Amino acid sequence: MAELIDGKRISKEIKDELKEKVAAYKAQGIEIALAVIQVGQDPASTVYVGNKKKACEYIGIKSVAYELPEETTEEELLEIIDQLNKDDSIYGILVQLPVPKHINEDHIIQAIDPKKDVDGFHPQSVGALSIGQPGFVSCTPAGIIQLLKRSGISIEGKECVVIGRSNIVGKPMSLLLLRENGTVTICHSRTKNLKEVTKRADILVAAVGKPKMIDASYVKEGAVVIDVGIHRNAENKLCGDVDFDSVEKIASAITPVPGGVGPMTIAMLMNNCVEAVEIRNA
Ligand code: NDP
């Protein structure tokens, strides 16, 4: 039976460490504020935004909410971002994605000052990651590195296989594993003989977006399996991209869904907000 990698416990550990850092900054007169912008009322986005505000409250970061109507134009949103870029009291700016279809997501991401880009999606942040310079890192993959490190799983020299090449998970995940000296392979929908590739993995990260697709037949005995997927099944229960019941029998360690990668994403967003103080002063 695989060891469970407990994202709930590790994310709490990180948030408690951040709480102390935030208090230390407050003592120096620095109050960290995060602007959270939501356009429209997508129910999933409302839940995510609510969780981010709660996490801010927990660690002592001020959250400044912008709840904008669905009809908000791209120009209006860009104007708000411009004001927030210029406002020194704001350390981080987060626009909850997806934005309504009439707004170009790339324009929004690129408008955020890279020094306030706590989601790590700006091309400058992505570029910095790829050439090993300091900058904000996308929260979900950064959280996975913390899950591995804080569970005592070393990455150096390991065969790491990432299934998925999205800009927010797969690609930054691969770069981070490489930065930790893993030997990294990226798979995607055109990969031939997927199982042959995934069975080489000492560390397998599934970010494929298909409920329970990765069963034991994709996994080498003793591998560490990280499940990024989040889906709701017909009974409204959460499940991941990994078929947990079959994989836990052969993996050495595995993240559950819920309670694995999910809680780490918000913890790393909070971490980025705290890092924003150093990045501003760098
Ligand atoms: P995307 O849909 O953007 O990317 C999925 C990737 O999987 C693509 O690169 C795609 O390949 C690849 N893929 C699809 N089907 C196959 C297949 N049959 N074989 C091999 N590769 C395949 O998803 P995201 O990266 O945004 O998210 C992945 C999952 O993680 C989702 O379930 C999402 O809900 C979840 N998620 C969870 C987060 C958390 O906090 N826990 C945060 C973000 C996402 P191609 O590029 O060729 O199309």
XYZ file of C-alpha atoms and ligand atoms in Angstrom:
330
model
C 0.000 0.000 0.000
C 1.292 3.447 -0.952
C 2.114 6.107 1.594
C -0.375 9.000 1.421
C 1.124 12.398 0.624
C -0.948 14.675 2.835
C -1.487 17.998 1.064
C -3.814 19.251 3.777
C -1.180 18.873 6.479
C 1.673 20.231 4.355
C -0.349 23.231 3.133
C -1.254 24.073 6.749
C 2.433 23.834 7.681
C 3.321 26.293 4.892
C 0.515 28.695 5.777
C 1.601 28.700 9.434
C 5.176 29.537 8.393
C 3.853 32.341 6.182
C 1.692 33.682 9.017
C 4.873 34.289 11.023
C 6.598 36.003 8.087
C 3.557 38.237 7.511
C 3.537 39.188 11.207
C 7.254 40.039 10.980
C 6.608 42.262 7.948
C 3.717 43.946 9.797
C 6.074 44.706 12.680
C 8.280 46.522 10.122
C 5.258 48.481 8.908
C 4.729 46.465 5.707
C 1.143 45.364 5.107
C 0.786 42.912 2.231
C -2.400 43.358 0.193
C -3.657 41.113 -2.602
C -6.188 42.408 -5.150
C -8.543 39.622 -6.257
C -10.599 40.396 -9.343
C -13.535 38.277 -10.460
C -15.488 39.124 -13.604
C -18.944 37.528 -13.730
C -20.328 34.909 -11.367
C -19.061 31.529 -12.508
C -19.924 29.327 -9.471
C -16.572 27.441 -9.490
C -14.677 30.767 -9.662
C -16.731 32.120 -6.755
C -15.685 29.097 -4.652
C -11.982 29.520 -5.614
C -12.055 33.262 -4.909
C -13.755 32.630 -1.544
C -11.041 30.101 -0.586
C -8.302 32.558 -1.548
C -9.869 35.285 0.610
C -10.110 32.844 3.549
C -6.446 31.903 3.175
C -5.491 35.605 3.128
C -7.431 36.150 6.349
C -5.738 33.141 7.960
C -2.199 34.315 7.311
C -2.841 38.038 7.805
C -2.767 39.295 4.221
C -5.311 41.985 3.325
C -7.498 40.944 0.382
C -9.079 43.662 -1.725
C -11.990 42.218 -3.696
C -13.215 43.441 -7.081
C -16.460 41.705 -8.019
C -17.154 42.982 -11.515
C -20.284 42.346 -13.610
C -20.178 39.881 -16.532
C -20.572 42.802 -19.019
C -17.311 44.479 -17.889
C -15.342 45.365 -21.021
C -11.697 44.474 -21.626
C -10.833 48.215 -21.516
C -12.524 48.633 -18.126
C -10.678 45.635 -16.711
C -7.346 46.843 -18.129
C -7.977 50.242 -16.537
C -8.476 48.649 -13.096
C -5.295 46.588 -13.522
C -3.403 49.740 -14.517
C -4.547 51.506 -11.348
C -3.594 48.506 -9.210
C -0.165 48.320 -10.891
C 0.441 51.932 -9.814
C -0.897 51.459 -6.275
C 2.024 50.820 -3.896
C -0.237 49.379 -1.205
C -1.043 46.426 -3.529
C 1.617 43.672 -3.622
C -0.200 41.085 -5.729
C -2.869 41.165 -8.452
C -4.915 38.111 -9.268
C -7.549 37.938 -11.999
C -9.587 34.786 -11.521
C -9.632 32.793 -14.771
C -11.473 32.070 -16.956
C -12.669 35.586 -17.793
C -15.824 35.982 -19.957
C -15.279 35.184 -23.652
C -15.394 38.831 -24.840
C -12.217 39.537 -22.846
C -8.842 38.364 -24.215
C -7.159 36.404 -21.408
C -3.637 37.006 -22.812
C -4.137 40.780 -22.805
C -5.142 40.610 -19.135
C -2.226 38.391 -18.093
C 0.241 40.629 -19.920
C -1.173 43.812 -18.397
C -0.300 42.779 -14.831
C 3.003 44.224 -13.565
C 5.391 41.198 -13.428
C 6.391 42.325 -9.912
C 2.754 41.766 -8.820
C 2.107 38.638 -10.930
C 1.407 36.282 -8.006
C -0.203 33.678 -10.307
C 3.085 33.420 -12.227
C 1.341 33.482 -15.624
C 3.002 36.610 -17.131
C 5.414 35.812 -20.002
C 8.204 37.481 -18.017
C 7.617 35.145 -15.044
C 7.482 32.118 -17.366
C 10.673 33.257 -19.129
C 12.471 33.769 -15.809
C 11.553 30.238 -14.751
C 12.834 28.762 -17.990
C 16.245 30.453 -17.704
C 16.580 29.918 -13.956
C 16.118 33.510 -12.826
C 14.081 34.600 -9.785
C 10.398 35.340 -10.363
C 6.934 34.097 -9.532
C 6.193 30.441 -10.269
C 2.755 29.050 -11.168
C 1.166 27.933 -7.886
C 0.058 24.347 -8.603
C 3.441 23.044 -9.868
C 5.297 25.001 -7.158
C 3.028 23.292 -4.618
C 3.873 19.864 -6.039
C 7.608 20.497 -5.547
C 6.856 21.387 -1.914
C 4.747 18.232 -1.498
C 7.661 16.104 -2.711
C 10.357 17.898 -0.700
C 8.381 18.011 2.519
C 7.535 14.298 2.166
C 11.247 13.493 1.956
C 11.067 12.428 -1.720
C 14.200 13.430 -3.621
C 13.900 14.505 -7.252
C 17.559 14.642 -8.262
C 18.475 12.049 -10.871
C 14.948 10.566 -10.913
C 13.008 9.734 -14.074
C 10.139 12.255 -13.916
C 7.245 11.961 -16.359
C 4.620 14.717 -16.620
C 1.394 13.927 -18.487
C 0.080 17.255 -19.802
C 1.758 20.333 -21.306
C -0.585 23.188 -20.334
C 0.875 26.613 -19.550
C -0.389 26.563 -15.974
C 0.500 22.999 -14.942
C 2.384 20.692 -17.342
C 5.053 23.045 -18.733
C 6.014 24.839 -15.498
C 5.915 21.471 -13.702
C 8.451 20.061 -16.139
C 10.739 23.109 -15.762
C 10.591 22.889 -11.974
C 11.425 19.169 -11.951
C 14.327 19.943 -14.292
C 15.484 22.727 -11.950
C 15.541 20.096 -9.183
C 17.789 17.932 -11.400
C 15.177 15.372 -12.408
C 15.375 13.712 -15.848
C 12.137 14.979 -17.324
C 9.827 13.673 -20.060
C 6.640 15.518 -21.061
C 3.702 13.584 -22.540
C 0.621 14.940 -24.292
C -2.284 13.830 -26.461
C 0.010 12.991 -29.435
C 2.466 10.924 -27.392
C 2.822 7.427 -28.853
C 2.867 4.412 -26.522
C 1.999 6.526 -23.491
C 2.114 3.583 -21.074
C 5.645 2.678 -22.123
C 6.767 6.198 -21.269
C 4.846 6.555 -17.998
C 6.068 3.149 -16.781
C 9.633 4.508 -16.800
C 8.700 7.137 -14.215
C 10.052 7.177 -10.685
C 7.890 10.275 -10.229
C 4.720 10.457 -12.331
C 2.662 13.670 -12.445
C -0.797 13.315 -14.005
C -2.227 16.641 -15.272
C -4.247 15.222 -18.125
C -7.756 16.418 -17.251
C -9.407 12.972 -17.727
C -11.127 11.403 -14.708
C -9.327 8.266 -13.407
C -7.510 7.731 -16.738
C -4.207 6.743 -15.127
C -4.707 3.282 -13.661
C -2.111 0.793 -12.405
C -1.238 -0.262 -15.969
C 0.481 3.155 -16.485
C 2.555 2.980 -13.307
C 5.859 1.305 -12.397
C 5.922 -0.620 -9.123
C 7.211 1.704 -6.374
C 6.684 4.973 -8.298
C 5.588 8.213 -6.628
C 2.303 9.362 -8.209
C 1.058 12.953 -8.087
C -2.542 13.515 -9.166
C -3.295 17.078 -10.301
C -6.763 16.389 -11.741
C -9.971 17.566 -10.116
C -13.301 16.216 -11.356
C -16.753 15.630 -9.924
C -18.305 12.269 -10.699
C -22.004 11.475 -11.210
C -22.535 11.259 -7.410
C -20.915 14.729 -7.042
C -17.837 13.155 -5.402
C -14.373 14.533 -6.219
C -11.879 12.369 -8.095
C -8.593 12.946 -9.898
C -6.866 11.933 -13.141
C -5.538 8.844 -11.343
C -7.541 5.732 -10.536
C -6.554 5.895 -6.872
C -7.826 2.444 -5.822
C -5.760 0.542 -8.389
C -2.634 2.764 -8.282
C -2.246 2.917 -4.500
C -1.631 -0.839 -4.514
C 1.600 -0.504 -6.523
C 2.854 3.057 -5.946
C 5.242 3.857 -3.087
C 3.528 7.195 -2.433
C 0.450 8.922 -3.857
C -1.553 12.137 -3.441
C -5.278 11.711 -2.704
C -8.065 13.769 -4.310
C -9.270 15.727 -2.416
C -6.538 16.605 0.087
C -3.450 16.277 -2.137
C -2.406 18.859 -4.715
C -5.554 21.040 -4.347
C -4.771 22.659 -0.963
C -1.167 23.321 -2.064
C -2.219 25.661 -4.871
C -3.657 28.230 -2.451
C -0.776 27.823 0.005
C 1.667 28.656 -2.811
C -0.421 31.646 -3.878
C -0.013 32.933 -0.331
C 3.708 32.172 -0.570
C 3.923 34.235 -3.760
C 2.151 37.159 -2.040
C 4.781 37.090 0.706
C 7.600 36.739 -1.858
C 6.177 39.802 -3.623
C 7.715 41.959 -0.899
C 11.227 40.693 -1.761
C 10.576 40.772 -5.502
C 9.457 44.411 -5.269
C 12.598 45.357 -3.392
C 14.995 43.275 -5.542
P -5.468 21.109 -19.934
O -6.755 20.536 -20.445
O -5.085 22.499 -20.266
O -4.272 20.149 -20.388
C -4.389 18.765 -20.417
C -3.140 18.181 -21.033
O -3.297 16.762 -21.088
C -2.860 18.656 -22.460
O -1.501 18.992 -22.605
C -3.251 17.457 -23.317
O -2.442 17.292 -24.477
C -2.981 16.293 -22.383
N -3.822 15.146 -22.717
C -5.147 15.121 -22.911
N -5.563 13.870 -23.197
C -4.459 13.098 -23.205
C -4.232 11.720 -23.448
N -5.229 10.884 -23.736
N -2.969 11.253 -23.365
C -1.939 12.079 -23.060
N -2.107 13.396 -22.808
C -3.353 13.907 -22.890
O -5.528 20.907 -18.346
P -4.728 21.630 -17.146
O -3.277 21.404 -17.277
O -5.245 23.014 -16.961
O -5.293 20.768 -15.923
C -5.104 19.385 -15.823
C -5.965 18.846 -14.694
O -5.552 19.448 -13.476
C -7.455 19.160 -14.828
O -8.176 18.076 -14.295
C -7.634 20.395 -13.947
O -8.950 20.489 -13.437
C -6.649 20.104 -12.852
N -6.120 21.281 -12.171
C -6.000 21.206 -10.816
C -5.459 22.240 -10.098
C -5.323 22.088 -8.628
O -5.170 23.076 -7.929
N -5.317 20.856 -8.120
C -5.018 23.482 -10.757
C -5.085 23.424 -12.203
C -5.631 22.366 -12.882
P -2.445 18.345 -25.738
O -1.611 19.508 -25.267
O -1.815 17.592 -26.828
O -3.866 18.718 -25.970
